XYZ file of C-alpha atoms in Angstrom:
395
model
C 171.154 -212.344 100.338
C 174.682 -211.081 100.485
C 175.509 -208.393 102.988
C 174.445 -204.936 101.980
C 177.149 -202.337 101.537
C 176.082 -200.487 104.644
C 178.765 -199.393 107.087
C 177.424 -197.733 110.190
C 173.929 -196.369 110.485
C 173.847 -194.429 107.226
C 175.575 -194.149 103.897
C 176.173 -190.419 103.841
C 176.168 -189.828 100.105
C 172.953 -191.832 99.631
C 171.158 -189.746 102.262
C 172.490 -186.536 100.732
C 171.569 -187.696 97.256
C 167.993 -188.489 98.226
C 167.523 -185.124 99.914
C 169.072 -183.063 97.130
C 167.141 -184.921 94.423
C 163.914 -184.071 96.240
C 164.971 -180.446 96.671
C 165.680 -180.186 92.942
C 161.919 -180.510 92.541
C 161.648 -176.895 93.727
C 164.001 -175.771 90.940
C 162.240 -177.950 88.372
C 158.723 -176.692 89.114
C 159.865 -173.069 89.367
C 161.480 -173.331 85.928
C 158.360 -175.003 84.495
C 156.475 -171.719 84.835
C 158.729 -170.274 82.107
C 159.304 -173.433 80.052
C 158.286 -172.888 76.403
C 158.600 -176.567 75.542
C 156.042 -178.041 77.914
C 152.731 -176.647 79.260
C 152.429 -176.632 83.040
C 149.847 -175.723 85.648
C 151.088 -172.117 85.683
C 152.336 -170.555 82.456
C 154.023 -167.188 82.184
C 153.702 -165.171 78.988
C 157.472 -164.769 79.158
C 159.434 -167.908 78.397
C 163.107 -168.788 78.582
C 165.411 -171.211 76.788
C 167.333 -171.453 80.062
C 164.184 -172.654 81.823
C 163.613 -175.226 79.082
C 167.101 -176.685 79.372
C 167.008 -176.556 83.152
C 163.808 -178.611 83.152
C 165.172 -181.001 80.514
C 168.465 -181.679 82.323
C 166.934 -182.098 85.790
C 164.093 -184.240 84.456
C 166.568 -186.560 82.709
C 168.192 -187.920 85.864
C 166.287 -186.720 88.920
C 163.395 -189.144 89.361
C 165.206 -192.183 87.864
C 168.082 -191.654 90.307
C 165.615 -191.058 93.141
C 163.872 -194.381 92.491
C 167.231 -196.213 92.428
C 168.008 -194.699 95.849
C 164.501 -195.545 97.094
C 164.832 -199.161 95.952
C 168.239 -199.456 97.611
C 166.999 -198.086 100.944
C 163.844 -200.182 100.712
C 165.817 -203.411 100.546
C 168.194 -202.342 103.330
C 165.156 -201.635 105.497
C 163.418 -204.866 104.472
C 166.388 -206.968 105.551
C 166.788 -205.166 108.873
C 163.100 -204.886 109.845
C 161.209 -207.647 108.097
C 158.071 -207.445 105.996
C 155.485 -206.626 108.691
C 157.399 -203.740 110.289
C 158.452 -202.391 106.901
C 154.854 -202.299 105.666
C 153.726 -200.464 108.812
C 156.556 -197.984 108.387
C 155.757 -197.355 104.711
C 152.065 -196.788 105.432
C 153.051 -193.917 107.720
C 155.862 -192.570 105.530
C 154.146 -192.847 102.150
C 150.378 -193.267 102.378
C 149.599 -190.942 105.294
C 151.443 -187.857 103.922
C 149.986 -188.592 100.468
C 146.421 -188.524 101.785
C 146.914 -185.606 104.173
C 148.566 -183.273 101.660
C 146.574 -184.627 98.718
C 143.246 -183.766 100.320
C 144.313 -180.486 101.886
C 146.979 -178.409 100.136
C 146.486 -180.062 96.755
C 142.730 -179.489 96.884
C 143.339 -175.846 97.812
C 145.793 -175.647 94.912
C 143.185 -176.942 92.457
C 140.627 -174.468 93.796
C 143.111 -171.624 93.290
C 143.867 -172.754 89.725
C 140.204 -173.108 88.786
C 139.346 -169.722 90.334
C 142.183 -168.026 88.475
C 141.071 -169.616 85.178
C 137.441 -168.630 85.770
C 136.286 -172.249 85.961
C 133.868 -173.892 88.383
C 135.695 -175.845 91.055
C 134.527 -179.471 90.893
C 135.757 -181.532 93.879
C 134.195 -184.723 92.502
C 136.133 -184.432 89.248
C 139.215 -183.612 91.295
C 138.983 -186.989 93.030
C 137.789 -189.043 90.052
C 140.523 -187.706 87.767
C 143.205 -188.144 90.411
C 144.285 -184.498 90.340
C 144.433 -184.482 94.141
C 147.687 -186.443 93.870
C 149.463 -183.749 91.813
C 153.236 -183.699 92.528
C 152.946 -186.614 94.967
C 152.564 -189.235 92.228
C 155.908 -190.749 93.230
C 154.429 -191.712 96.627
C 151.805 -193.749 94.773
C 154.562 -195.492 92.803
C 156.621 -196.194 95.909
C 153.575 -197.618 97.702
C 152.845 -199.980 94.816
C 156.496 -201.032 94.498
C 156.633 -201.701 98.237
C 153.615 -204.005 98.095
C 154.882 -205.692 94.945
C 158.426 -206.401 96.131
C 157.336 -207.482 99.626
C 154.809 -209.875 98.072
C 157.466 -211.328 95.754
C 159.996 -211.677 98.570
C 157.475 -213.339 100.870
C 156.541 -215.825 98.160
C 160.063 -216.537 96.944
C 161.712 -216.979 100.359
C 159.598 -219.985 101.522
C 159.888 -221.620 98.091
C 163.677 -221.385 97.996
C 164.037 -222.170 101.670
C 167.569 -222.927 102.831
C 168.827 -222.828 99.251
C 167.770 -219.200 98.866
C 170.819 -217.556 100.451
C 173.434 -219.591 98.525
C 171.481 -219.105 95.291
C 171.375 -215.349 95.804
C 175.092 -215.239 96.648
C 175.876 -216.954 93.361
C 173.587 -214.556 91.502
C 175.086 -211.539 93.287
C 178.573 -212.789 92.458
C 177.675 -212.875 88.767
C 176.080 -209.418 88.881
C 179.155 -207.986 90.582
C 181.293 -209.049 87.624
C 179.192 -207.161 85.071
C 180.994 -203.972 83.952
C 178.878 -200.887 84.691
C 178.828 -199.722 81.060
C 177.446 -203.128 80.008
C 174.789 -202.831 82.716
C 173.811 -199.386 81.399
C 173.570 -200.699 77.835
C 171.288 -203.545 78.945
C 169.080 -201.455 81.231
C 168.514 -198.952 78.421
C 166.370 -201.541 76.628
C 163.572 -201.056 79.192
C 161.914 -198.112 77.365
C 161.739 -200.393 74.312
C 160.333 -203.289 76.325
C 157.607 -201.372 78.202
C 155.411 -200.639 75.128
C 155.787 -204.272 74.051
C 154.316 -205.430 77.371
C 150.934 -204.180 76.214
C 151.149 -206.671 73.348
C 151.119 -209.552 75.848
C 148.078 -208.222 77.698
C 149.588 -206.080 80.436
C 147.634 -202.830 81.038
C 150.589 -200.550 80.319
C 148.494 -197.630 79.103
C 145.586 -197.904 81.557
C 144.794 -195.588 84.456
C 142.855 -196.755 87.496
C 141.091 -194.641 90.140
C 142.442 -191.571 88.377
C 145.864 -191.800 90.058
C 147.184 -195.312 89.387
C 148.940 -194.528 86.124
C 150.244 -197.834 84.859
C 152.737 -196.443 82.358
C 154.452 -194.467 85.118
C 154.523 -197.581 87.330
C 156.106 -199.662 84.569
C 158.455 -196.870 83.497
C 160.088 -196.356 86.897
C 159.915 -199.944 88.139
C 163.291 -200.840 86.626
C 165.047 -198.111 88.626
C 163.511 -199.225 91.907
C 164.351 -202.857 91.211
C 167.973 -202.049 90.338
C 168.345 -200.178 93.628
C 166.872 -203.121 95.535
C 169.181 -205.582 93.750
C 172.274 -203.460 94.430
C 171.410 -203.411 98.136
C 172.031 -207.160 98.148
C 175.056 -207.089 95.849
C 177.703 -204.888 97.517
C 180.230 -205.282 94.716
C 177.667 -204.308 92.108
C 176.685 -201.221 94.104
C 180.320 -200.259 94.613
C 181.170 -200.635 90.922
C 178.077 -198.677 89.907
C 179.101 -195.802 92.191
C 182.747 -195.921 91.124
C 182.295 -196.448 87.385
C 184.486 -194.702 84.873
C 183.454 -191.090 84.341
C 184.899 -191.003 80.802
C 183.011 -194.190 79.849
C 179.686 -192.983 81.257
C 180.202 -189.541 79.713
C 181.010 -191.103 76.337
C 177.789 -193.160 76.503
C 175.825 -190.041 77.392
C 177.311 -187.962 74.582
C 176.919 -190.769 72.035
C 173.262 -191.247 72.981
C 172.538 -187.506 72.826
C 174.266 -187.306 69.448
C 172.257 -190.256 68.185
C 168.994 -188.633 69.260
C 169.819 -185.468 67.322
C 170.619 -187.494 64.191
C 167.246 -189.239 64.203
C 164.325 -187.787 62.195
C 161.657 -185.714 63.907
C 159.144 -187.890 65.835
C 156.389 -187.354 63.253
C 158.654 -188.672 60.482
C 160.002 -191.707 62.350
C 159.320 -195.238 61.174
C 159.275 -198.233 63.533
C 163.053 -198.651 63.514
C 163.545 -194.968 64.283
C 161.058 -195.147 67.152
C 162.860 -198.146 68.650
C 166.204 -196.368 68.273
C 164.760 -193.207 69.844
C 163.398 -195.136 72.846
C 166.689 -196.981 73.361
C 168.900 -193.903 73.004
C 166.619 -191.919 75.309
C 166.932 -194.704 77.860
C 170.712 -194.680 77.456
C 170.815 -190.930 78.078
C 168.847 -191.428 81.302
C 170.915 -194.344 82.565
C 174.246 -192.696 81.761
C 173.065 -189.553 83.594
C 171.944 -191.640 86.588
C 175.327 -193.378 86.669
C 177.164 -190.059 86.619
C 174.856 -188.770 89.362
C 175.850 -191.664 91.646
C 179.534 -191.193 90.819
C 179.344 -187.481 91.616
C 177.673 -187.946 94.999
C 179.952 -190.877 95.912
C 183.097 -188.873 95.128
C 182.078 -185.461 96.384
C 179.586 -185.885 99.221
C 180.434 -189.177 100.938
C 181.034 -187.655 104.354
C 179.020 -186.435 107.280
C 177.856 -182.841 107.007
C 175.472 -181.043 109.319
C 174.026 -178.957 106.483
C 173.561 -181.906 104.126
C 171.978 -183.887 106.941
C 169.556 -181.051 107.634
C 168.788 -180.763 103.933
C 167.949 -184.460 103.872
C 165.862 -184.187 107.045
C 163.818 -181.240 105.798
C 163.545 -182.316 102.139
C 160.321 -184.289 102.597
C 158.477 -181.345 104.141
C 159.901 -178.957 101.549
C 158.724 -181.189 98.731
C 155.257 -181.592 100.229
C 154.746 -177.826 100.662
C 156.696 -176.242 97.813
C 154.336 -177.097 94.945
C 151.429 -175.104 96.389
C 153.744 -172.154 97.060
C 155.126 -172.213 93.499
C 151.607 -172.351 92.048
C 150.258 -169.602 94.330
C 153.194 -167.205 93.909
C 153.390 -168.050 90.220
C 149.743 -167.163 89.635
C 149.387 -164.206 91.984
C 152.789 -162.565 91.538
C 154.880 -163.841 88.629
C 152.094 -164.079 86.051
C 150.087 -161.182 87.450
C 153.010 -158.750 87.257
C 154.676 -160.333 84.218
C 158.020 -160.852 85.973
C 160.867 -161.801 83.586
C 162.088 -165.428 83.614
C 165.383 -165.189 85.522
C 164.190 -163.044 88.457
C 160.895 -164.937 88.356
C 162.589 -168.317 88.725
C 164.816 -167.033 91.519
C 161.799 -165.539 93.292
C 159.849 -168.805 93.101
C 162.795 -170.929 94.249
C 163.642 -168.673 97.195
C 160.073 -168.070 98.372
C 158.998 -171.721 98.003
C 162.097 -172.954 99.850
C 161.896 -170.395 102.658
C 158.157 -170.839 103.234
C 158.570 -174.624 103.289
C 161.521 -174.410 105.690
C 159.562 -172.127 108.019
C 156.636 -174.562 107.985
C 158.934 -177.519 108.627
C 161.023 -176.069 111.457
C 158.455 -173.658 112.860
C 155.364 -175.853 112.749
C 155.804 -179.492 111.733
C 158.798 -180.295 113.958
C 157.118 -178.749 116.986
C 154.147 -181.097 117.008
C 154.495 -184.905 117.023
C 151.084 -185.289 115.366
C 152.259 -183.194 112.402
C 155.493 -185.154 112.197
C 153.324 -188.253 111.968
C 150.862 -186.861 109.421
C 153.345 -185.042 107.185
C 156.642 -186.910 107.610
C 155.374 -190.293 108.737
C 157.484 -190.226 111.900
C 155.942 -192.027 114.840
C 156.868 -190.810 118.367
C 159.152 -193.253 120.125
C 157.090 -195.153 122.735
C 159.843 -194.797 125.340
C 160.398 -191.090 124.744
C 157.005 -189.538 124.236
C 158.018 -186.271 125.893
C 161.234 -185.899 123.931
C 161.642 -184.154 120.628
C 160.552 -186.658 117.984
C 163.039 -187.892 115.367
C 162.977 -186.142 112.040
C 162.051 -187.960 108.852
C 164.698 -187.766 106.179
C 162.388 -188.492 103.278
C 160.005 -190.905 101.656
C 162.616 -193.604 101.419
C 163.927 -193.289 104.974
C 165.208 -196.445 106.582
Protein backbone atom coordinates (compact mmCIF):
# COMPACT_ATOMS: atom_id res chain seq x y z
CA UNK A 1 0.00 0.00 0.00
CA UNK A 2 0.98 3.60 -0.38
CA UNK A 3 2.51 5.35 2.58
CA UNK A 4 0.05 6.43 5.20
CA UNK A 5 -0.24 10.13 5.91
CA UNK A 6 1.40 9.76 9.28
CA UNK A 7 4.12 12.23 10.23
CA UNK A 8 5.72 11.54 13.56
CA UNK A 9 4.22 9.29 16.18
CA UNK A 10 0.70 10.72 16.13
CA UNK A 11 -1.63 12.79 14.03
CA UNK A 12 -2.76 15.27 16.66
CA UNK A 13 -6.18 16.12 15.30
CA UNK A 14 -7.08 12.43 14.82
CA UNK A 15 -6.20 11.65 18.44
CA UNK A 16 -8.14 14.68 19.65
CA UNK A 17 -11.07 13.80 17.44
CA UNK A 18 -11.28 10.25 18.74
CA UNK A 19 -11.16 11.39 22.36
CA UNK A 20 -13.71 14.17 21.98
CA UNK A 21 -16.11 11.97 20.01
CA UNK A 22 -16.02 9.45 22.86
CA UNK A 23 -16.52 12.19 25.45
CA UNK A 24 -19.57 13.46 23.55
CA UNK A 25 -21.19 10.20 24.63
CA UNK A 26 -21.52 11.71 28.12
CA UNK A 27 -23.45 14.67 26.68
CA UNK A 28 -25.55 12.42 24.46
CA UNK A 29 -26.65 10.03 27.22
CA UNK A 30 -27.27 12.86 29.69
CA UNK A 31 -29.55 14.57 27.16
CA UNK A 32 -31.35 11.28 26.44
CA UNK A 33 -32.89 11.39 29.91
CA UNK A 34 -34.92 14.43 28.79
CA UNK A 35 -35.38 13.54 25.12
CA UNK A 36 -39.09 13.50 24.18
CA UNK A 37 -38.44 11.95 20.79
CA UNK A 38 -36.82 8.69 21.83
CA UNK A 39 -37.36 6.46 24.91
CA UNK A 40 -34.22 5.67 26.87
CA UNK A 41 -33.24 3.61 29.89
CA UNK A 42 -34.00 6.55 32.20
CA UNK A 43 -36.87 8.88 31.34
CA UNK A 44 -37.65 12.11 33.13
CA UNK A 45 -41.23 13.37 33.27
CA UNK A 46 -39.84 16.71 32.14
CA UNK A 47 -38.68 16.80 28.54
CA UNK A 48 -36.87 19.39 26.46
CA UNK A 49 -36.72 20.30 22.78
CA UNK A 50 -33.11 21.31 23.40
CA UNK A 51 -32.33 17.78 24.60
CA UNK A 52 -34.01 16.34 21.51
CA UNK A 53 -31.97 18.45 19.11
CA UNK A 54 -28.79 17.89 21.08
CA UNK A 55 -29.25 14.13 20.78
CA UNK A 56 -30.19 14.39 17.10
CA UNK A 57 -27.19 16.53 16.12
CA UNK A 58 -24.61 14.53 18.09
CA UNK A 59 -26.07 11.21 16.94
CA UNK A 60 -25.86 12.31 13.29
CA UNK A 61 -22.06 12.50 13.11
CA UNK A 62 -20.55 11.10 16.29
CA UNK A 63 -20.39 7.33 15.80
CA UNK A 64 -19.95 7.46 11.98
CA UNK A 65 -16.97 9.79 12.41
CA UNK A 66 -15.64 7.63 15.25
CA UNK A 67 -15.69 4.52 13.07
CA UNK A 68 -13.87 6.37 10.25
CA UNK A 69 -11.16 7.33 12.77
CA UNK A 70 -11.08 3.77 14.14
CA UNK A 71 -10.69 2.30 10.65
CA UNK A 72 -7.90 4.76 9.85
CA UNK A 73 -5.96 3.96 13.03
CA UNK A 74 -6.59 0.25 12.57
CA UNK A 75 -4.89 0.22 9.19
CA UNK A 76 -1.98 2.37 10.40
CA UNK A 77 -1.48 -0.11 13.23
CA UNK A 78 -1.88 -3.12 10.93
CA UNK A 79 0.88 -1.90 8.63
CA UNK A 80 3.26 -1.10 11.47
CA UNK A 81 2.65 -4.17 13.65
CA UNK A 82 1.40 -6.96 11.43
CA UNK A 83 -1.63 -9.18 11.84
CA UNK A 84 -0.54 -11.30 14.83
CA UNK A 85 0.54 -8.41 17.07
CA UNK A 86 -2.47 -6.32 16.04
CA UNK A 87 -4.89 -9.11 16.97
CA UNK A 88 -3.23 -9.54 20.38
CA UNK A 89 -3.42 -5.80 20.95
CA UNK A 90 -7.10 -5.61 19.98
CA UNK A 91 -8.03 -8.50 22.26
CA UNK A 92 -6.69 -6.49 25.20
CA UNK A 93 -8.02 -3.11 24.04
CA UNK A 94 -11.47 -4.21 22.88
CA UNK A 95 -12.51 -7.62 24.19
CA UNK A 96 -11.09 -7.46 27.72
CA UNK A 97 -12.67 -4.09 28.70
CA UNK A 98 -15.93 -5.20 27.05
CA UNK A 99 -16.12 -8.34 29.18
CA UNK A 100 -14.90 -6.73 32.40
CA UNK A 101 -17.27 -3.75 32.32
CA UNK A 102 -20.07 -5.71 30.65
CA UNK A 103 -20.21 -8.27 33.45
CA UNK A 104 -19.61 -5.87 36.31
CA UNK A 105 -20.86 -2.30 35.99
CA UNK A 106 -23.38 -3.09 33.27
CA UNK A 107 -24.85 -5.95 35.30
CA UNK A 108 -25.09 -3.65 38.33
CA UNK A 109 -26.76 -1.08 36.08
CA UNK A 110 -29.39 -3.59 34.94
CA UNK A 111 -30.03 -4.62 38.55
CA UNK A 112 -30.54 -0.97 39.50
CA UNK A 113 -32.95 -0.42 36.59
CA UNK A 114 -34.98 -3.53 37.34
CA UNK A 115 -35.14 -2.69 41.07
CA UNK A 116 -36.29 0.85 40.33
CA UNK A 117 -38.99 -0.45 37.95
CA UNK A 118 -40.16 -3.05 40.47
CA UNK A 119 -39.16 -5.95 38.23
CA UNK A 120 -37.39 -9.19 39.11
CA UNK A 121 -33.73 -9.08 38.15
CA UNK A 122 -33.04 -11.95 35.73
CA UNK A 123 -29.30 -12.44 35.09
CA UNK A 124 -29.95 -15.23 32.58
CA UNK A 125 -32.14 -12.98 30.44
CA UNK A 126 -29.53 -10.27 30.82
CA UNK A 127 -26.94 -12.49 29.14
CA UNK A 128 -29.24 -14.15 26.59
CA UNK A 129 -30.67 -10.83 25.41
CA UNK A 130 -27.25 -9.19 25.26
CA UNK A 131 -28.18 -6.35 27.62
CA UNK A 132 -24.85 -6.77 29.41
CA UNK A 133 -23.21 -5.04 26.44
CA UNK A 134 -25.27 -1.84 26.81
CA UNK A 135 -23.28 1.25 25.67
CA UNK A 136 -20.27 -0.89 24.71
CA UNK A 137 -21.86 -2.20 21.51
CA UNK A 138 -19.24 -0.34 19.46
CA UNK A 139 -16.52 -2.57 20.97
CA UNK A 140 -18.38 -5.58 19.55
CA UNK A 141 -18.46 -3.91 16.13
CA UNK A 142 -14.78 -3.00 16.26
CA UNK A 143 -13.86 -6.56 17.26
CA UNK A 144 -15.79 -8.00 14.32
CA UNK A 145 -14.36 -5.46 11.87
CA UNK A 146 -10.85 -6.23 13.11
CA UNK A 147 -11.28 -9.96 12.48
CA UNK A 148 -12.95 -9.33 9.13
CA UNK A 149 -10.37 -6.91 7.72
CA UNK A 150 -7.38 -8.90 9.02
CA UNK A 151 -8.82 -12.05 7.44
CA UNK A 152 -9.34 -10.26 4.11
CA UNK A 153 -5.86 -8.73 4.18
CA UNK A 154 -4.22 -12.05 5.03
CA UNK A 155 -6.04 -13.76 2.17
CA UNK A 156 -5.55 -11.01 -0.40
CA UNK A 157 -1.84 -10.35 0.24
CA UNK A 158 -0.57 -13.88 -0.67
CA UNK A 159 -2.86 -14.00 -3.71
CA UNK A 160 -1.63 -10.69 -5.11
CA UNK A 161 1.95 -11.33 -4.09
CA UNK A 162 4.51 -8.95 -5.54
CA UNK A 163 1.85 -7.32 -7.71
CA UNK A 164 -0.13 -6.24 -4.66
CA UNK A 165 1.79 -3.05 -3.85
CA UNK A 166 1.79 -1.66 -7.42
CA UNK A 167 -1.88 -2.57 -7.82
CA UNK A 168 -2.79 -0.75 -4.62
CA UNK A 169 -0.73 2.30 -5.63
CA UNK A 170 -2.68 2.52 -8.87
CA UNK A 171 -5.96 2.14 -6.99
CA UNK A 172 -4.92 4.73 -4.39
CA UNK A 173 -3.91 7.11 -7.17
CA UNK A 174 -7.40 6.84 -8.67
CA UNK A 175 -9.09 7.32 -5.29
CA UNK A 176 -6.99 10.40 -4.60
CA UNK A 177 -8.38 12.06 -7.72
CA UNK A 178 -12.02 11.66 -6.65
CA UNK A 179 -13.43 15.02 -5.45
CA UNK A 180 -14.64 14.77 -1.84
CA UNK A 181 -18.19 15.86 -2.68
CA UNK A 182 -18.43 13.06 -5.27
CA UNK A 183 -17.17 10.60 -2.65
CA UNK A 184 -19.86 11.79 -0.22
CA UNK A 185 -22.57 11.41 -2.87
CA UNK A 186 -21.46 7.84 -3.61
CA UNK A 187 -21.03 6.76 0.01
CA UNK A 188 -24.53 8.02 0.82
CA UNK A 189 -25.97 5.11 -1.19
CA UNK A 190 -24.95 2.66 1.56
CA UNK A 191 -28.16 3.09 3.63
CA UNK A 192 -30.06 2.18 0.45
CA UNK A 193 -27.84 -0.82 -0.25
CA UNK A 194 -27.89 -2.36 3.25
CA UNK A 195 -31.60 -3.37 3.22
CA UNK A 196 -31.13 -4.82 -0.27
CA UNK A 197 -28.40 -7.14 1.04
CA UNK A 198 -31.08 -9.14 2.82
CA UNK A 199 -32.61 -9.86 -0.59
CA UNK A 200 -29.46 -11.77 -1.60
CA UNK A 201 -29.44 -13.88 1.56
CA UNK A 202 -27.27 -11.88 3.94
CA UNK A 203 -28.60 -11.89 7.54
CA UNK A 204 -28.93 -8.11 7.76
CA UNK A 205 -31.76 -8.14 10.28
CA UNK A 206 -30.62 -11.07 12.44
CA UNK A 207 -29.21 -10.93 15.96
CA UNK A 208 -26.90 -13.61 17.32
CA UNK A 209 -26.00 -14.35 20.95
CA UNK A 210 -28.09 -11.35 21.93
CA UNK A 211 -25.31 -8.85 21.18
CA UNK A 212 -24.18 -9.50 17.60
CA UNK A 213 -26.62 -7.14 15.91
CA UNK A 214 -26.08 -7.61 12.21
CA UNK A 215 -27.81 -4.43 11.06
CA UNK A 216 -25.48 -2.35 13.24
CA UNK A 217 -22.47 -4.26 11.87
CA UNK A 218 -23.54 -3.63 8.28
CA UNK A 219 -24.57 -0.04 8.97
CA UNK A 220 -21.22 1.11 10.35
CA UNK A 221 -18.96 -1.11 8.25
CA UNK A 222 -18.72 1.47 5.45
CA UNK A 223 -17.30 4.09 7.82
CA UNK A 224 -14.64 1.74 9.17
CA UNK A 225 -13.67 0.63 5.68
CA UNK A 226 -13.37 4.21 4.42
CA UNK A 227 -11.05 5.04 7.31
CA UNK A 228 -8.92 1.98 6.55
CA UNK A 229 -8.76 2.87 2.84
CA UNK A 230 -7.77 6.48 3.57
CA UNK A 231 -4.91 5.25 5.75
CA UNK A 232 -3.37 3.79 2.60
CA UNK A 233 -4.26 6.69 0.31
CA UNK A 234 -2.62 9.82 1.76
CA UNK A 235 -3.97 12.13 -0.93
CA UNK A 236 -7.50 10.88 -0.40
CA UNK A 237 -7.21 11.40 3.35
CA UNK A 238 -5.77 14.88 2.87
CA UNK A 239 -8.51 15.92 0.45
CA UNK A 240 -11.20 14.51 2.73
CA UNK A 241 -9.86 16.56 5.65
CA UNK A 242 -9.40 19.70 3.56
CA UNK A 243 -12.60 19.58 1.52
CA UNK A 244 -14.57 22.70 0.77
CA UNK A 245 -16.67 23.82 3.73
CA UNK A 246 -19.22 25.58 1.49
CA UNK A 247 -19.63 22.46 -0.67
CA UNK A 248 -20.05 20.11 2.29
CA UNK A 249 -22.39 22.58 4.00
CA UNK A 250 -24.46 22.92 0.83
CA UNK A 251 -24.79 19.11 0.62
CA UNK A 252 -25.83 18.99 4.26
CA UNK A 253 -28.43 21.73 3.91
CA UNK A 254 -29.79 20.29 0.66
CA UNK A 255 -30.16 16.84 2.23
CA UNK A 256 -31.86 18.23 5.34
CA UNK A 257 -34.20 20.27 3.16
CA UNK A 258 -35.01 17.21 1.07
CA UNK A 259 -35.84 15.18 4.18
CA UNK A 260 -38.31 17.82 5.35
CA UNK A 261 -40.01 17.88 1.94
CA UNK A 262 -40.64 14.13 1.96
CA UNK A 263 -43.95 12.74 3.30
CA UNK A 264 -44.17 11.35 6.81
CA UNK A 265 -42.68 7.82 7.08
CA UNK A 266 -46.10 6.17 7.36
CA UNK A 267 -47.20 7.77 4.08
CA UNK A 268 -44.04 7.03 2.09
CA UNK A 269 -44.08 4.76 -0.94
CA UNK A 270 -41.02 2.81 -2.10
CA UNK A 271 -39.50 5.75 -3.97
CA UNK A 272 -39.94 8.00 -0.94
CA UNK A 273 -38.31 5.41 1.32
CA UNK A 274 -35.32 5.12 -1.01
CA UNK A 275 -35.03 8.91 -1.17
CA UNK A 276 -35.31 9.14 2.63
CA UNK A 277 -32.55 6.55 3.14
CA UNK A 278 -30.25 8.26 0.63
CA UNK A 279 -30.82 11.78 1.95
CA UNK A 280 -30.36 10.59 5.53
CA UNK A 281 -27.07 9.01 4.48
CA UNK A 282 -26.04 12.25 2.77
CA UNK A 283 -26.77 14.22 5.93
CA UNK A 284 -24.54 11.85 7.91
CA UNK A 285 -21.68 11.86 5.42
CA UNK A 286 -21.72 15.63 4.96
CA UNK A 287 -21.66 16.04 8.77
CA UNK A 288 -18.77 13.57 9.05
CA UNK A 289 -16.85 15.47 6.38
CA UNK A 290 -17.37 18.77 8.18
CA UNK A 291 -16.30 17.12 11.44
CA UNK A 292 -12.96 16.10 9.91
CA UNK A 293 -12.48 19.55 8.38
CA UNK A 294 -13.16 21.24 11.72
CA UNK A 295 -10.69 19.10 13.68
CA UNK A 296 -8.05 19.33 10.92
CA UNK A 297 -8.26 23.14 10.82
CA UNK A 298 -8.74 23.90 14.49
CA UNK A 299 -7.06 21.19 16.55
CA UNK A 300 -4.12 19.91 14.48
CA UNK A 301 -1.49 20.72 17.08
CA UNK A 302 -0.13 19.26 20.26
CA UNK A 303 -2.04 20.22 23.38
CA UNK A 304 -1.55 18.84 26.86
CA UNK A 305 -5.25 19.14 27.69
CA UNK A 306 -6.43 17.54 24.45
CA UNK A 307 -3.89 14.76 24.92
CA UNK A 308 -5.17 14.13 28.44
CA UNK A 309 -8.75 14.17 27.18
CA UNK A 310 -7.82 11.53 24.62
CA UNK A 311 -5.95 9.47 27.22
CA UNK A 312 -8.80 9.49 29.72
CA UNK A 313 -11.68 9.22 27.23
CA UNK A 314 -11.79 5.41 27.23
CA UNK A 315 -12.16 5.20 31.00
CA UNK A 316 -14.70 8.03 31.02
CA UNK A 317 -16.79 6.27 28.40
CA UNK A 318 -16.63 2.94 30.22
CA UNK A 319 -17.75 4.44 33.55
CA UNK A 320 -20.04 7.32 32.61
CA UNK A 321 -23.09 5.30 31.51
CA UNK A 322 -23.60 3.71 34.94
CA UNK A 323 -23.20 7.11 36.61
CA UNK A 324 -25.74 8.75 34.28
CA UNK A 325 -28.24 5.94 34.89
CA UNK A 326 -27.72 5.93 38.68
CA UNK A 327 -27.84 9.72 39.14
CA UNK A 328 -30.66 9.97 36.62
CA UNK A 329 -32.81 7.47 38.50
CA UNK A 330 -31.94 8.39 42.07
CA UNK A 331 -31.65 12.17 41.75
CA UNK A 332 -32.94 13.66 38.50
CA UNK A 333 -36.11 11.58 38.20
CA UNK A 334 -36.65 11.23 41.93
CA UNK A 335 -36.58 14.98 42.54
CA UNK A 336 -38.04 15.98 39.16
CA UNK A 337 -35.12 18.25 38.26
CA UNK A 338 -35.80 20.48 35.21
CA UNK A 339 -34.07 19.58 31.92
CA UNK A 340 -31.29 22.19 31.69
CA UNK A 341 -29.95 21.90 35.26
CA UNK A 342 -30.59 18.16 35.08
CA UNK A 343 -28.47 17.74 31.96
CA UNK A 344 -25.69 19.88 33.40
CA UNK A 345 -25.79 17.89 36.65
CA UNK A 346 -25.53 14.56 34.81
CA UNK A 347 -22.72 15.74 32.53
CA UNK A 348 -20.65 17.22 35.36
CA UNK A 349 -21.16 14.38 37.85
CA UNK A 350 -20.61 11.60 35.27
CA UNK A 351 -17.44 13.28 33.96
CA UNK A 352 -15.99 14.06 37.39
CA UNK A 353 -16.71 10.61 38.83
CA UNK A 354 -15.19 8.95 35.76
CA UNK A 355 -12.11 11.19 35.90
CA UNK A 356 -11.62 10.42 39.59
CA UNK A 357 -11.88 6.69 38.87
CA UNK A 358 -9.45 6.96 35.96
CA UNK A 359 -6.74 9.06 37.61
CA UNK A 360 -7.32 7.99 41.20
CA UNK A 361 -7.78 4.26 40.70
CA UNK A 362 -7.24 2.85 37.21
CA UNK A 363 -3.94 4.61 36.45
CA UNK A 364 -2.48 3.59 39.80
CA UNK A 365 -2.74 -0.14 39.19
CA UNK A 366 -1.27 -1.87 36.11
CA UNK A 367 -3.82 -4.68 36.39
CA UNK A 368 -6.67 -2.17 36.10
CA UNK A 369 -4.98 -0.47 33.17
CA UNK A 370 -4.90 -3.88 31.53
CA UNK A 371 -8.48 -4.84 32.38
CA UNK A 372 -10.13 -1.48 31.69
CA UNK A 373 -7.90 0.23 29.12
CA UNK A 374 -6.22 -2.78 27.56
CA UNK A 375 -2.74 -1.43 28.29
CA UNK A 376 -0.15 -4.10 28.94
CA UNK A 377 2.81 -3.19 31.22
CA UNK A 378 6.02 -2.82 29.25
CA UNK A 379 8.17 -5.92 29.88
CA UNK A 380 11.31 -3.81 30.31
CA UNK A 381 9.71 -1.30 32.67
CA UNK A 382 7.48 -3.25 35.00
CA UNK A 383 8.15 -0.91 37.92
CA UNK A 384 7.51 2.26 35.96
CA UNK A 385 4.20 3.99 35.54
CA UNK A 386 2.39 2.14 32.76
CA UNK A 387 1.48 3.95 29.53
CA UNK A 388 -2.02 5.30 29.29
CA UNK A 389 -4.48 4.02 26.71
CA UNK A 390 -5.88 6.73 24.49
CA UNK A 391 -8.98 4.83 23.46
CA UNK A 392 -10.41 1.79 21.77
CA UNK A 393 -8.72 2.59 18.51
CA UNK A 394 -5.28 3.34 19.94
CA UNK A 395 -2.33 2.52 17.76
